[in-house]
C-alpha cells in the first residue's frame, strides 16, 4: 500500500508547475484580471501541450491511461497558480465523451483531448466559466441526463462582473442549440461525471489553500517588526500552524476521493461530496487567514492574495455549497 505520490505523479506536477511558472506569473494574472477576455490562449496551449486534456483517457482513446487521481494532481497545481481556463470542464468532458456510445458525440473526443476544442461546465447554474470562448458546454439535458451543447446559434451569452477574476464567467441561456447526447437519466455515468467534477474542484481548492499557507509562512520569515521577523511572534506562529493543520490533513481526503472514483469504490460518491464540502471550506478559511497574516499588504490589489480568496468563494458555490454536500454525504451514509 502506497501513501505517497509515485515518481511519475511528482513529475507530472513538476511539469505543470514549471509550465505555469513560465507563462502565468503575477504580472500576467494582473493583466488578465484587468482585461476583458475570459480566456488566456497562451497558458491554455502550454498546458494542453503537456497532454492534460487526454491525461485521464484510456490509451485506446489516445490518452495517457492515467486516472482521476492524476487529473486531481494537475488541478491542484492549477489551483496553486490561480490558472485561468476551464481546465476542470475540459478534463471532465473528455472523461464523459470517452464513456459515451453515441458515434457523433465520440467524434468530438480528439478535439477535446488535444485542447483544440474548448469545453466548459454548465451544470446547475447559468454562470459559466470561459463561456465566450468555449465551443462545447457540458450540461443537463433537462430530463436527468447529460449532454454537450455546441456554441453558436441557440446559445445566448452575457458577460457579467463576477467574483473570480482568474476564471471569468458569463450568464448563459440555452435555446434550440445543437446538442450531443452523453448519458440518459438513470445511467450511473451521470453521477460519476458529476462526482469527478466535485473531486477536481476540491483539488483546485487544495492547491490554492496550500499556496496561501506557503506564501504566509515565507512572508512571516522576511517581514520584520520591532527588529525581528514577525514569524517569531507567538500569535502568528499559532495562526500559521492552524492554517497548516487545516490544509495538510485535507490532502488525503482529496486523494482518497479521486482514488475511490478510479477504483469504483462503493463510497466514491460520498467521498466526492465530502471532499468538495470540506476542501472548499478549508480554502475560504485559509485565504482569510493568509490575508490577516500579511496585515495591510494582504488587502492590496497589487499583492494579489485577493485572487485566491475570490477563487475560493467561487469554488465554494460551484456545483453546490458545503452545506448541500454535507447533507448529501449524510444521506448517502444513511444518517
Short mmCIF file of C-alpha atoms in Angstrom, two decimals:
data_model
loop_
_atom_site.label_atom_id
_atom_site.label_comp_id
_atom_site.label_asym_id
_atom_site.label_seq_id
_atom_site.Cartn_x
_atom_site.Cartn_y
_atom_site.Cartn_z
CA UNK A 1 0.00 0.00 0.00
CA UNK A 2 1.39 3.41 -1.03
CA UNK A 3 0.71 6.59 0.92
CA UNK A 4 2.81 8.95 -1.21
CA UNK A 5 2.87 10.04 -4.83
CA UNK A 6 4.83 7.97 -7.32
CA UNK A 7 7.84 9.43 -9.10
CA UNK A 8 5.69 9.73 -12.23
CA UNK A 9 3.00 11.68 -10.37
CA UNK A 10 5.59 14.03 -8.88
CA UNK A 11 6.98 14.56 -12.39
CA UNK A 12 3.50 15.43 -13.69
CA UNK A 13 3.06 18.09 -11.01
CA UNK A 14 6.55 19.45 -11.59
CA UNK A 15 5.90 19.72 -15.33
CA UNK A 16 2.62 21.60 -14.83
CA UNK A 17 4.14 23.82 -12.14
CA UNK A 18 7.11 24.65 -14.36
CA UNK A 19 4.90 25.43 -17.35
CA UNK A 20 2.65 27.75 -15.35
CA UNK A 21 5.70 29.35 -13.77
CA UNK A 22 6.89 30.32 -17.24
CA UNK A 23 3.62 31.57 -18.70
CA UNK A 24 1.41 32.59 -15.77
CA UNK A 25 3.07 34.83 -13.22
CA UNK A 26 1.54 37.60 -11.14
CA UNK A 27 2.01 40.22 -13.85
CA UNK A 28 0.09 38.09 -16.34
CA UNK A 29 -2.61 37.43 -13.76
CA UNK A 30 -2.97 41.16 -13.07
CA UNK A 31 -3.17 41.94 -16.79
CA UNK A 32 -5.74 39.23 -17.39
CA UNK A 33 -7.90 40.34 -14.45
CA UNK A 34 -7.82 43.94 -15.66
CA UNK A 35 -8.73 42.96 -19.23
CA UNK A 36 -11.96 42.00 -20.93
CA UNK A 37 -11.08 38.47 -22.09
CA UNK A 38 -12.41 35.33 -20.39
CA UNK A 39 -9.68 33.04 -21.76
CA UNK A 40 -5.88 33.07 -21.99
CA UNK A 41 -4.81 31.21 -25.12
CA UNK A 42 -1.07 31.11 -24.34
CA UNK A 43 -1.35 29.38 -20.96
CA UNK A 44 -4.07 27.07 -22.29
CA UNK A 45 -1.98 25.91 -25.23
CA UNK A 46 1.03 25.42 -22.97
CA UNK A 47 -0.98 23.18 -20.62
CA UNK A 48 -2.62 21.25 -23.43
CA UNK A 49 0.80 20.66 -24.99
CA UNK A 50 1.58 18.61 -21.87
CA UNK A 51 -1.30 16.28 -22.76
CA UNK A 52 -3.54 17.31 -19.87
CA UNK A 53 -6.71 17.09 -21.96
CA UNK A 54 -6.07 13.40 -22.54
CA UNK A 55 -4.38 12.63 -19.23
CA UNK A 56 -7.20 10.53 -17.75
CA UNK A 57 -8.30 8.90 -21.01
CA UNK A 58 -7.59 5.23 -21.80
CA UNK A 59 -4.64 4.56 -24.06
CA UNK A 60 -7.05 3.06 -26.59
CA UNK A 61 -8.62 6.51 -26.88
CA UNK A 62 -5.27 8.20 -27.42
CA UNK A 63 -4.89 9.13 -23.76
CA UNK A 64 -2.19 8.61 -21.16
CA UNK A 65 -4.10 5.80 -19.46
CA UNK A 66 -3.94 7.51 -16.08
CA UNK A 67 -6.84 8.28 -13.74
CA UNK A 68 -8.81 10.95 -11.95
CA UNK A 69 -6.20 10.98 -9.18
CA UNK A 70 -3.58 12.14 -11.67
CA UNK A 71 -6.00 14.73 -13.07
CA UNK A 72 -6.61 15.94 -9.50
CA UNK A 73 -2.86 16.43 -9.03
CA UNK A 74 -2.87 18.65 -12.13
CA UNK A 75 -5.84 20.66 -10.86
CA UNK A 76 -4.09 21.07 -7.51
CA UNK A 77 -1.16 22.79 -9.24
CA UNK A 78 -3.57 24.89 -11.31
CA UNK A 79 -5.17 25.99 -8.05
CA UNK A 80 -1.76 26.95 -6.65
CA UNK A 81 -1.18 29.26 -9.60
CA UNK A 82 -4.77 30.53 -9.89
CA UNK A 83 -4.52 29.36 -13.50
CA UNK A 84 -7.17 30.53 -15.96
CA UNK A 85 -9.23 28.46 -18.36
CA UNK A 86 -11.90 25.79 -17.91
CA UNK A 87 -9.39 23.06 -17.07
CA UNK A 88 -11.83 21.09 -14.93
CA UNK A 89 -14.50 21.27 -17.62
CA UNK A 90 -12.05 20.07 -20.26
CA UNK A 91 -10.94 17.04 -18.25
CA UNK A 92 -14.46 16.06 -17.20
CA UNK A 93 -15.85 16.50 -20.73
CA UNK A 94 -13.11 14.22 -22.08
CA UNK A 95 -13.96 11.58 -19.46
CA UNK A 96 -17.66 11.79 -20.37
CA UNK A 97 -17.19 11.56 -24.12
CA UNK A 98 -14.78 8.63 -23.76
CA UNK A 99 -17.56 6.65 -21.99
CA UNK A 100 -20.33 7.70 -24.38
CA UNK A 101 -21.61 5.29 -27.03
CA UNK A 102 -23.08 7.85 -29.44
CA UNK A 103 -20.92 7.99 -32.59
CA UNK A 104 -21.46 11.70 -33.29
CA UNK A 105 -20.54 12.58 -29.73
CA UNK A 106 -17.47 10.36 -29.72
CA UNK A 107 -16.26 12.13 -32.86
CA UNK A 108 -15.68 15.18 -30.64
CA UNK A 109 -13.12 13.39 -28.46
CA UNK A 110 -9.91 14.10 -30.44
CA UNK A 111 -10.54 17.85 -30.36
CA UNK A 112 -11.34 17.84 -26.64
CA UNK A 113 -8.36 15.64 -25.79
CA UNK A 114 -5.95 17.89 -27.68
CA UNK A 115 -7.43 21.08 -26.24
CA UNK A 116 -8.25 22.47 -29.70
CA UNK A 117 -11.93 22.25 -28.77
CA UNK A 118 -12.52 24.11 -25.50
CA UNK A 119 -15.16 22.58 -23.23
CA UNK A 120 -16.63 24.08 -20.07
CA UNK A 121 -19.15 23.05 -17.38
CA UNK A 122 -22.69 24.45 -17.42
CA UNK A 123 -24.27 22.27 -14.73
CA UNK A 124 -26.67 23.58 -12.05
CA UNK A 125 -26.06 27.24 -12.85
CA UNK A 126 -26.26 29.64 -15.78
CA UNK A 127 -22.98 31.27 -14.73
CA UNK A 128 -20.34 29.52 -16.79
CA UNK A 129 -16.54 29.85 -16.90
CA UNK A 130 -14.98 30.97 -20.19
CA UNK A 131 -18.37 30.83 -21.90
CA UNK A 132 -17.45 33.38 -24.56
CA UNK A 133 -14.58 31.18 -25.75
CA UNK A 134 -15.90 27.65 -25.15
CA UNK A 135 -17.08 25.60 -28.10
CA UNK A 136 -18.83 22.95 -26.01
CA UNK A 137 -20.86 23.11 -22.79
CA UNK A 138 -21.27 20.07 -20.53
CA UNK A 139 -24.86 20.48 -19.40
CA UNK A 140 -28.01 18.78 -18.11
CA UNK A 141 -30.29 17.53 -20.86
CA UNK A 142 -33.42 18.64 -19.00
CA UNK A 143 -34.54 15.10 -18.26
CA UNK A 144 -31.94 13.97 -15.73
CA UNK A 145 -29.23 13.07 -18.19
CA UNK A 146 -26.15 14.81 -19.55
CA UNK A 147 -25.30 16.25 -22.93
CA UNK A 148 -22.86 18.51 -24.70
CA UNK A 149 -24.23 21.71 -26.19
CA UNK A 150 -22.41 23.34 -29.10
CA UNK A 151 -21.70 27.06 -29.01
CA UNK A 152 -23.33 29.18 -31.66
CA UNK A 153 -26.94 29.55 -32.69
CA UNK A 154 -29.34 28.97 -29.79
CA UNK A 155 -26.78 29.88 -27.11
CA UNK A 156 -27.07 33.36 -25.59
CA UNK A 157 -24.08 34.64 -23.62
CA UNK A 158 -23.91 37.75 -21.45
CA UNK A 159 -20.66 38.73 -19.74
CA UNK A 160 -21.06 39.54 -16.05
CA UNK A 161 -18.81 41.03 -13.39
CA UNK A 162 -18.07 38.05 -11.17
CA UNK A 163 -16.07 37.36 -8.04
CA UNK A 164 -13.39 35.09 -9.52
CA UNK A 165 -11.12 37.24 -11.66
CA UNK A 166 -8.89 34.32 -12.68
CA UNK A 167 -11.75 32.40 -14.36
CA UNK A 168 -14.33 34.95 -15.60
CA UNK A 169 -17.90 33.75 -16.01
CA UNK A 170 -20.81 34.72 -18.23
CA UNK A 171 -24.54 34.20 -17.93
CA UNK A 172 -25.55 31.55 -20.47
CA UNK A 173 -29.03 30.71 -21.73
CA UNK A 174 -29.59 27.67 -23.92
CA UNK A 175 -32.32 27.70 -26.53
CA UNK A 176 -32.65 25.41 -29.52
CA UNK A 177 -28.92 24.82 -29.79
CA UNK A 178 -27.19 21.80 -31.32
CA UNK A 179 -26.74 19.09 -28.70
CA UNK A 180 -24.77 15.88 -28.46
CA UNK A 181 -26.16 13.19 -26.13
CA UNK A 182 -23.96 11.72 -23.43
CA UNK A 183 -25.97 9.75 -20.86
CA UNK A 184 -29.68 9.39 -20.19
CA UNK A 185 -31.33 9.70 -16.79
CA UNK A 186 -30.58 6.70 -14.60
CA UNK A 187 -27.25 5.92 -16.24
CA UNK A 188 -24.62 5.56 -13.47
CA UNK A 189 -22.25 7.71 -15.53
CA UNK A 190 -24.40 10.78 -14.86
CA UNK A 191 -23.43 10.71 -11.19
CA UNK A 192 -19.87 9.59 -11.89
CA UNK A 193 -19.25 12.60 -14.13
CA UNK A 194 -20.68 14.93 -11.51
CA UNK A 195 -18.53 13.26 -8.85
CA UNK A 196 -15.43 13.70 -11.00
CA UNK A 197 -16.12 17.44 -11.25
CA UNK A 198 -16.54 17.70 -7.47
CA UNK A 199 -13.23 15.96 -6.84
CA UNK A 200 -11.37 18.23 -9.25
CA UNK A 201 -12.88 21.36 -7.67
CA UNK A 202 -11.70 20.04 -4.29
CA UNK A 203 -8.22 19.52 -5.75
CA UNK A 204 -8.14 23.08 -7.07
CA UNK A 205 -9.14 24.27 -3.59
CA UNK A 206 -6.37 22.21 -2.01
CA UNK A 207 -3.75 23.77 -4.28
CA UNK A 208 -4.98 27.28 -3.58
CA UNK A 209 -5.07 26.73 0.18
CA UNK A 210 -1.55 25.29 0.18
CA UNK A 211 -0.26 28.23 -1.86
CA UNK A 212 -1.74 30.77 0.54
CA UNK A 213 -0.28 28.90 3.51
CA UNK A 214 3.19 28.74 1.95
CA UNK A 215 3.04 32.40 0.99
CA UNK A 216 2.12 33.37 4.54
CA UNK A 217 4.96 31.34 6.05
CA UNK A 218 7.52 32.93 3.71
CA UNK A 219 6.18 36.39 4.46
CA UNK A 220 6.43 35.75 8.20
CA UNK A 221 10.11 34.85 7.76
CA UNK A 222 11.01 38.05 5.93
CA UNK A 223 8.71 40.78 7.26
CA UNK A 224 10.26 42.45 10.28
CA UNK A 225 8.55 44.32 13.10
CA UNK A 226 10.20 45.62 16.29
CA UNK A 227 13.55 44.47 14.97
CA UNK A 228 12.68 40.81 14.32
CA UNK A 229 10.79 38.66 11.80
CA UNK A 230 7.07 38.60 12.58
CA UNK A 231 7.21 34.81 12.39
CA UNK A 232 8.77 34.83 15.84
CA UNK A 233 5.63 36.25 17.42
CA UNK A 234 3.69 33.52 19.19
CA UNK A 235 0.27 34.70 18.00
CA UNK A 236 1.29 34.49 14.34
CA UNK A 237 3.05 31.16 14.91
CA UNK A 238 -0.21 29.74 16.19
CA UNK A 239 -2.15 31.17 13.26
CA UNK A 240 0.23 29.68 10.69
CA UNK A 241 0.20 26.34 12.49
CA UNK A 242 -3.60 26.28 12.40
CA UNK A 243 -3.53 27.01 8.68
CA UNK A 244 -1.19 24.09 8.04
CA UNK A 245 -3.21 21.77 10.29
CA UNK A 246 -6.31 22.74 8.31
CA UNK A 247 -4.74 22.12 4.90
CA UNK A 248 -2.44 19.11 5.22
CA UNK A 249 -4.94 16.50 6.54
CA UNK A 250 -7.37 17.56 3.80
CA UNK A 251 -4.88 16.40 1.16
CA UNK A 252 -5.60 12.76 1.98
CA UNK A 253 -9.31 13.44 1.63
CA UNK A 254 -8.86 14.66 -1.95
CA UNK A 255 -6.57 11.78 -2.83
CA UNK A 256 -8.97 9.24 -1.37
CA UNK A 257 -11.96 10.71 -3.21
CA UNK A 258 -10.05 10.59 -6.51
CA UNK A 259 -8.81 7.06 -5.82
CA UNK A 260 -12.33 5.98 -4.91
CA UNK A 261 -13.60 7.29 -8.24
CA UNK A 262 -10.87 5.48 -10.17
CA UNK A 263 -11.39 2.21 -8.27
CA UNK A 264 -15.19 2.40 -8.33
CA UNK A 265 -15.41 2.07 -4.55
CA UNK A 266 -18.91 1.84 -3.01
CA UNK A 267 -18.40 5.09 -1.11
CA UNK A 268 -16.94 7.03 -4.06
CA UNK A 269 -19.93 9.36 -4.42
CA UNK A 270 -19.98 10.14 -0.70
CA UNK A 271 -16.22 10.70 -0.67
CA UNK A 272 -16.56 13.17 -3.56
CA UNK A 273 -19.29 15.08 -1.75
CA UNK A 274 -17.28 15.22 1.48
CA UNK A 275 -14.13 16.35 -0.33
CA UNK A 276 -15.99 19.15 -2.12
CA UNK A 277 -17.65 20.31 1.10
CA UNK A 278 -14.59 20.21 3.33
CA UNK A 279 -11.91 21.48 0.95
CA UNK A 280 -13.96 24.47 -0.15
CA UNK A 281 -14.43 25.48 3.47
CA UNK A 282 -10.73 24.96 4.17
CA UNK A 283 -9.91 27.13 1.15
CA UNK A 284 -12.00 30.10 2.24
CA UNK A 285 -10.73 29.86 5.83
CA UNK A 286 -7.12 29.68 4.68
CA UNK A 287 -7.34 32.62 2.29
CA UNK A 288 -8.92 34.76 5.02
CA UNK A 289 -6.20 33.74 7.47
CA UNK A 290 -3.49 34.43 4.87
CA UNK A 291 -4.75 37.95 4.28
CA UNK A 292 -4.81 38.56 8.04
CA UNK A 293 -1.29 37.14 8.43
CA UNK A 294 0.00 39.59 5.83
CA UNK A 295 -1.51 42.61 7.57
CA UNK A 296 -2.25 45.67 5.44
CA UNK A 297 -0.39 44.48 2.34
CA UNK A 298 -2.61 41.42 2.16
CA UNK A 299 -5.58 43.65 1.37
CA UNK A 300 -3.94 45.43 -1.56
CA UNK A 301 -4.82 44.65 -5.14
CA UNK A 302 -1.17 44.69 -6.19
CA UNK A 303 -0.08 41.93 -3.79
CA UNK A 304 -2.64 39.57 -5.31
CA UNK A 305 -3.93 37.44 -2.44
CA UNK A 306 -7.41 38.57 -3.42
CA UNK A 307 -7.27 36.32 -6.49
CA UNK A 308 -7.11 33.20 -4.35
CA UNK A 309 -9.75 34.49 -1.94
CA UNK A 310 -12.09 35.25 -4.84
CA UNK A 311 -11.38 31.86 -6.39
CA UNK A 312 -12.19 30.19 -3.07
CA UNK A 313 -15.57 31.93 -2.97
CA UNK A 314 -16.33 30.72 -6.49
CA UNK A 315 -15.26 27.15 -5.72
CA UNK A 316 -17.40 27.14 -2.58
CA UNK A 317 -20.59 27.87 -4.54
CA UNK A 318 -19.73 25.93 -7.71
CA UNK A 319 -21.85 22.76 -8.13
CA UNK A 320 -23.28 23.03 -4.63
CA UNK A 321 -22.39 24.60 -1.31
CA UNK A 322 -20.60 22.79 1.54
CA UNK A 323 -23.91 22.57 3.42
CA UNK A 324 -25.59 20.89 0.45
CA UNK A 325 -22.83 18.34 0.04
CA UNK A 326 -22.60 17.59 3.76
CA UNK A 327 -26.34 16.87 3.68
CA UNK A 328 -25.84 14.60 0.65
CA UNK A 329 -22.99 12.78 2.38
CA UNK A 330 -25.13 12.20 5.46
CA UNK A 331 -27.99 10.91 3.35
CA UNK A 332 -25.69 8.59 1.41
CA UNK A 333 -24.39 7.23 4.73
CA UNK A 334 -27.94 6.51 5.84
CA UNK A 335 -27.90 9.02 8.68
#
